[in-house]
């Protein structure tokens, strides 16, 4: 009897909460409809014009990004190209890769997908062995490394797969979340709720550049197959 009573009480409480939530949503909708009803034709026309201007501005911004090479994941030929690319775009992800490193191919697959989804960010790749000066300047030693550049300055790094779970099987969503944490893409998810299949496998700290650290010129591979 006591158990039945508890279940009944719980059911009533839950029903009350659902009704209260429904009423709150209904009230919000009513308020919005009331505001629309109170608008005259001039106000509605002004609202329409503002929305059209916002859409036009967004379209113009999209075309500008596309003209600068956004929307695709592509390789650049030289260190000089790198400086030009980061100069003309606010957000840039540059993959420093090596042909013989298997994990670079894994990153290629995910970056190709993200470049199409996040056209607000430029996604490029550069052969580390052909850019020794730049790699030394950016203290890049482990391959693959993603340099995350904002406003022409390198703000963060994704070194190897450490931040991605130290596994070759990480998802595109995991890499997307990591880039979102660096504010290098417009991330629409919840940064406090990472899309890890097994959160215990993932560390909570990120690998960032220590400006006081002096690294050698040789490149370490993060791939077990290299």
XYZ file of C-alpha atoms in Angstrom:
226
model
C 0.000 0.000 0.000
C 2.787 2.416 0.919
C 4.517 1.762 -2.408
C 1.299 2.366 -4.342
C 0.737 5.616 -2.466
C 4.267 6.813 -3.283
C 3.795 6.028 -6.958
C 0.486 7.874 -6.991
C 2.006 10.940 -5.314
C 4.941 10.928 -7.722
C 2.578 10.670 -10.695
C 0.532 13.633 -9.479
C 3.648 15.745 -8.910
C 4.945 14.885 -12.382
C 1.572 15.694 -13.935
C 1.495 19.036 -12.149
C 4.997 19.924 -13.375
C 4.092 19.033 -16.963
C 0.951 21.171 -16.817
C 2.894 24.110 -15.387
C 5.514 23.844 -18.142
C 2.810 23.657 -20.810
C 1.081 26.729 -19.402
C 4.343 28.671 -19.325
C 5.053 27.848 -22.979
C 1.485 28.729 -23.934
C 1.792 32.058 -22.148
C 5.019 32.890 -23.988
C 3.389 32.120 -27.327
C 0.363 34.224 -26.435
C 2.604 37.163 -25.551
C 4.452 36.923 -28.881
C 1.172 36.716 -30.813
C -0.175 39.685 -28.894
C 2.882 41.751 -29.817
C 2.400 40.864 -33.476
C -1.286 41.802 -33.289
C -0.404 45.184 -31.810
C 2.013 46.015 -34.626
C 0.732 48.242 -37.390
C 1.604 47.778 -41.058
C 4.582 50.123 -40.876
C 6.120 48.209 -37.980
C 5.580 44.876 -39.722
C 7.173 46.238 -42.890
C 10.138 47.514 -40.876
C 10.543 44.094 -39.251
C 10.420 42.454 -42.681
C 13.048 44.840 -44.053
C 15.390 44.153 -41.129
C 15.134 40.427 -41.692
C 15.785 40.820 -45.414
C 18.825 42.998 -44.680
C 20.144 40.397 -42.241
C 19.710 37.639 -44.833
C 21.397 39.767 -47.489
C 24.313 40.532 -45.199
C 24.703 36.844 -44.316
C 24.713 35.917 -48.012
C 27.329 38.562 -48.779
C 29.494 37.274 -45.933
C 29.168 33.736 -47.261
C 30.254 34.794 -50.740
C 33.219 36.658 -49.291
C 34.323 33.560 -47.376
C 33.976 31.374 -50.466
C 36.039 33.825 -52.526
C 38.851 33.455 -49.971
C 38.918 29.684 -50.196
C 36.566 28.788 -47.372
C 34.159 25.876 -47.754
C 36.786 23.381 -48.874
C 39.784 21.647 -47.346
C 42.797 22.294 -49.537
C 46.563 22.107 -49.569
C 48.788 25.160 -49.817
C 52.168 24.955 -51.482
C 54.507 27.053 -49.367
C 55.222 28.905 -46.163
C 54.607 32.186 -47.984
C 51.113 30.976 -48.854
C 50.468 30.240 -45.178
C 51.078 33.833 -44.137
C 48.836 35.119 -46.932
C 46.028 32.705 -46.036
C 45.971 33.574 -42.328
C 46.228 37.285 -43.117
C 43.016 37.384 -45.150
C 40.805 35.201 -42.919
C 39.812 35.675 -39.294
C 39.700 31.952 -38.398
C 42.073 29.388 -39.901
C 42.770 25.721 -39.147
C 46.082 24.573 -40.652
C 47.004 20.886 -40.653
C 50.760 20.318 -40.607
C 51.117 16.866 -42.087
C 53.589 14.352 -43.471
C 52.888 11.945 -46.337
C 54.174 8.903 -44.448
C 52.124 9.488 -41.290
C 48.912 7.450 -41.299
C 47.104 9.614 -38.761
C 47.341 12.580 -41.111
C 45.031 10.718 -43.493
C 42.530 10.269 -40.679
C 42.544 13.997 -39.984
C 42.150 14.705 -43.704
C 38.841 12.839 -43.720
C 37.395 14.743 -40.756
C 38.705 18.139 -41.877
C 37.174 17.691 -45.328
C 33.766 17.248 -43.687
C 34.171 20.165 -41.283
C 35.391 22.549 -44.006
C 32.092 22.136 -45.844
C 30.052 22.566 -42.674
C 31.900 25.525 -41.159
C 32.498 27.950 -44.008
C 33.158 30.697 -41.459
C 36.576 29.068 -40.967
C 39.325 28.351 -43.492
C 40.721 24.789 -43.498
C 44.130 24.223 -45.094
C 47.038 21.776 -44.928
C 50.787 22.230 -45.323
C 53.533 19.636 -45.676
C 55.716 19.984 -42.584
C 58.800 18.673 -44.372
C 58.487 21.460 -46.946
C 58.023 24.215 -44.357
C 60.919 23.882 -41.862
C 61.101 27.595 -41.038
C 57.416 27.810 -40.184
C 57.456 24.607 -38.143
C 60.420 25.888 -36.149
C 58.755 29.248 -35.611
C 55.513 27.648 -34.413
C 57.386 25.023 -32.348
C 55.737 22.170 -34.228
C 57.369 18.851 -33.480
C 54.617 16.227 -33.411
C 52.896 15.251 -36.652
C 50.014 15.656 -37.182
C 49.443 19.026 -35.542
C 46.608 21.466 -36.148
C 47.523 25.120 -35.737
C 44.450 27.184 -34.851
C 44.953 30.750 -36.047
C 42.688 33.667 -35.123
C 43.226 37.189 -36.433
C 46.628 36.207 -37.805
C 47.898 34.829 -34.492
C 48.233 31.176 -33.526
C 46.008 30.811 -30.463
C 45.916 27.068 -29.881
C 47.132 23.682 -31.111
C 45.705 20.204 -31.452
C 48.821 18.063 -31.118
C 48.430 14.503 -32.324
C 45.271 12.821 -31.080
C 45.808 13.552 -27.380
C 42.800 15.864 -27.122
C 40.738 13.493 -29.270
C 40.982 10.459 -27.017
C 44.327 9.019 -28.167
C 42.432 6.805 -30.601
C 42.223 6.611 -34.375
C 38.471 6.039 -34.104
C 37.438 9.473 -32.833
C 34.386 10.983 -34.507
C 34.123 14.121 -36.612
C 31.871 15.503 -33.854
C 34.717 15.099 -31.356
C 37.104 17.123 -33.482
C 34.361 19.672 -34.096
C 33.852 20.012 -30.341
C 37.603 20.473 -29.784
C 37.736 23.248 -32.393
C 34.673 24.790 -30.778
C 36.489 24.900 -27.449
C 39.165 26.995 -29.136
C 36.491 29.324 -30.560
C 37.894 28.772 -34.045
C 34.499 27.666 -35.429
C 30.900 28.593 -34.623
C 30.017 25.597 -32.477
C 26.290 25.103 -31.939
C 26.529 22.324 -29.369
C 27.116 22.445 -25.642
C 30.837 22.737 -24.914
C 30.188 21.441 -21.402
C 28.767 18.233 -22.862
C 31.442 16.768 -25.186
C 30.277 14.106 -27.652
C 32.532 11.384 -26.305
C 31.335 7.817 -26.616
C 33.344 6.945 -23.550
C 34.214 10.027 -21.506
C 36.671 8.110 -19.332
C 38.953 7.723 -22.336
C 39.304 11.462 -22.841
C 41.399 13.860 -20.848
C 40.072 17.193 -19.664
C 43.166 19.247 -20.427
C 44.275 20.484 -23.820
C 47.758 20.596 -25.273
C 48.761 24.209 -25.793
C 52.013 25.770 -26.847
C 54.392 26.683 -24.061
C 56.276 29.693 -25.392
C 59.137 29.016 -23.006
C 59.616 25.479 -24.313
C 62.392 24.940 -26.813
C 61.841 21.982 -29.120
C 64.159 20.357 -31.604
C 63.767 20.454 -35.365
C 63.074 16.731 -35.833
C 59.425 15.740 -36.234
C 57.929 13.078 -33.989
C 55.114 11.036 -35.425
C 51.952 10.507 -33.438
C 51.088 7.452 -35.543
C 51.892 3.975 -34.320
C 52.119 2.796 -37.917
C 54.769 5.256 -38.947
